[in-house]
């Protein structure tokens, strides 16, 4: 029996060897790898950021402006200007009516006149008594009493003069006049409305001079100085060349954490209109930084990172984002150097270690 089955076993073994070799020949060989993924990349820049401006937003406003108020309360009886009207210095803008102002002025004037008459009478009495005292008719004590009454009336008259001046000024405060020539920007109270003392009534601005206030973090105060020239871009007209402004005021840094500090920039006349949004560029000096394109930075559970391309292989490099400068990002990364290639398009299709082709 063993002799009969031996050729069959040998035949089955040979068939199995041929089958295994055929299957192996159908598998891809070691030279047949996956096709590289097409991506776009940009260079990493390093060194000083001198010449790259950090932009801070602000609104153009008139350099000379005022919100006008009455110093007395009352009803707005007259408003002699309209919105957008041009006025000159000293022009009457509005008048408020307070029924107590004129009587108070008249009462103070009458009281002063009364005291003045009494004082004049006291002076004449003292002069007559002095002459009689020299002849021994009036005693020294009587003369002193008349002098005391005369001096008391003089002091009372000075008080009445101050009261009259105060009442007159309050009556004058019922009239609102333009402190400078300009244009009426806003009318905040309608006619016949009650106006409280100190309540804004009219907003006035001068056409002479423009300025913009921007707020910057404390570290930027070391990069600005009075008289420094800064570029100012119009947000509404991106293709327009920037205007040149000059720093006129710089705030001092305070102790409040995260507080922004105002920097006032004067603008040339007849350039940007009030209310126009702008961006003011401030350039940090002697700041060493590594920058990558903004689109190259990815966020994941492990933090921010970029894909660096080296010898056709994409490697994930962790980075720490410091700040944004235009379309680039200042990062802190020990494994990135100037000239490295980082992927900014096609990142969602690759993983760490994938083969890529830069186009």
PDB file of N, CA and C in Angstrom, residues 26 37 88 92 177 207 260 276 284-285 316 318 352 354:
ATOM      1  N   UNK A  26       2.269  37.233  -8.111  1.00  0.00           N
ATOM      2  CA  UNK A  26       1.238  38.243  -8.355  1.00  0.00           C
ATOM      3  C   UNK A  26       1.317  39.417  -7.406  1.00  0.00           C
ATOM      4  N   UNK A  37       2.409  62.380  -2.750  1.00  0.00           N
ATOM      5  CA  UNK A  37       1.268  63.304  -2.708  1.00  0.00           C
ATOM      6  C   UNK A  37       1.748  64.688  -3.131  1.00  0.00           C
ATOM      7  N   UNK A  88     -18.613 129.902  12.914  1.00  0.00           N
ATOM      8  CA  UNK A  88     -17.394 130.632  13.241  1.00  0.00           C
ATOM      9  C   UNK A  88     -17.264 130.755  14.753  1.00  0.00           C
ATOM     10  N   UNK A  92     -23.575 132.135  18.034  1.00  0.00           N
ATOM     11  CA  UNK A  92     -24.583 131.605  18.944  1.00  0.00           C
ATOM     12  C   UNK A  92     -25.187 130.344  18.338  1.00  0.00           C
ATOM     13  N   UNK A 177     -22.253 129.075  22.676  1.00  0.00           N
ATOM     14  CA  UNK A 177     -21.537 129.692  21.562  1.00  0.00           C
ATOM     15  C   UNK A 177     -20.394 128.790  21.118  1.00  0.00           C
ATOM     16  N   UNK A 207     -12.323 121.568  10.790  1.00  0.00           N
ATOM     17  CA  UNK A 207     -11.785 120.923   9.578  1.00  0.00           C
ATOM     18  C   UNK A 207     -10.270 120.957   9.507  1.00  0.00           C
ATOM     19  N   UNK A 260      -4.141  97.903  26.980  1.00  0.00           N
ATOM     20  CA  UNK A 260      -3.590  98.506  25.775  1.00  0.00           C
ATOM     21  C   UNK A 260      -3.410  99.998  26.002  1.00  0.00           C
ATOM     22  N   UNK A 276     -13.137 107.639   8.893  1.00  0.00           N
ATOM     23  CA  UNK A 276     -12.622 106.606   7.992  1.00  0.00           C
ATOM     24  C   UNK A 276     -11.751 105.617   8.767  1.00  0.00           C
ATOM     25  N   UNK A 284       8.624  96.919  14.742  1.00  0.00           N
ATOM     26  CA  UNK A 284       9.554  96.610  15.841  1.00  0.00           C
ATOM     27  C   UNK A 284      10.991  96.637  15.340  1.00  0.00           C
ATOM     28  N   UNK A 285      11.898  97.071  16.180  1.00  0.00           N
ATOM     29  CA  UNK A 285      13.307  97.173  15.812  1.00  0.00           C
ATOM     30  C   UNK A 285      14.109  96.046  16.479  1.00  0.00           C
ATOM     31  N   UNK A 316       6.317  66.232  10.531  1.00  0.00           N
ATOM     32  CA  UNK A 316       5.599  67.180  11.383  1.00  0.00           C
ATOM     33  C   UNK A 316       6.566  67.802  12.389  1.00  0.00           C
ATOM     34  N   UNK A 318       6.605  70.510  15.624  1.00  0.00           N
ATOM     35  CA  UNK A 318       5.824  71.342  16.556  1.00  0.00           C
ATOM     36  C   UNK A 318       6.365  72.774  16.584  1.00  0.00           C
ATOM     37  N   UNK A 352       2.519  62.345   8.888  1.00  0.00           N
ATOM     38  CA  UNK A 352       3.945  62.399   9.199  1.00  0.00           C
ATOM     39  C   UNK A 352       4.659  61.233   8.526  1.00  0.00           C
ATOM     40  N   UNK A 354       4.956  60.841   5.142  1.00  0.00           N
ATOM     41  CA  UNK A 354       4.486  60.560   3.783  1.00  0.00           C
ATOM     42  C   UNK A 354       5.442  61.157   2.751  1.00  0.00           C
TER      43      UNK A 354
END
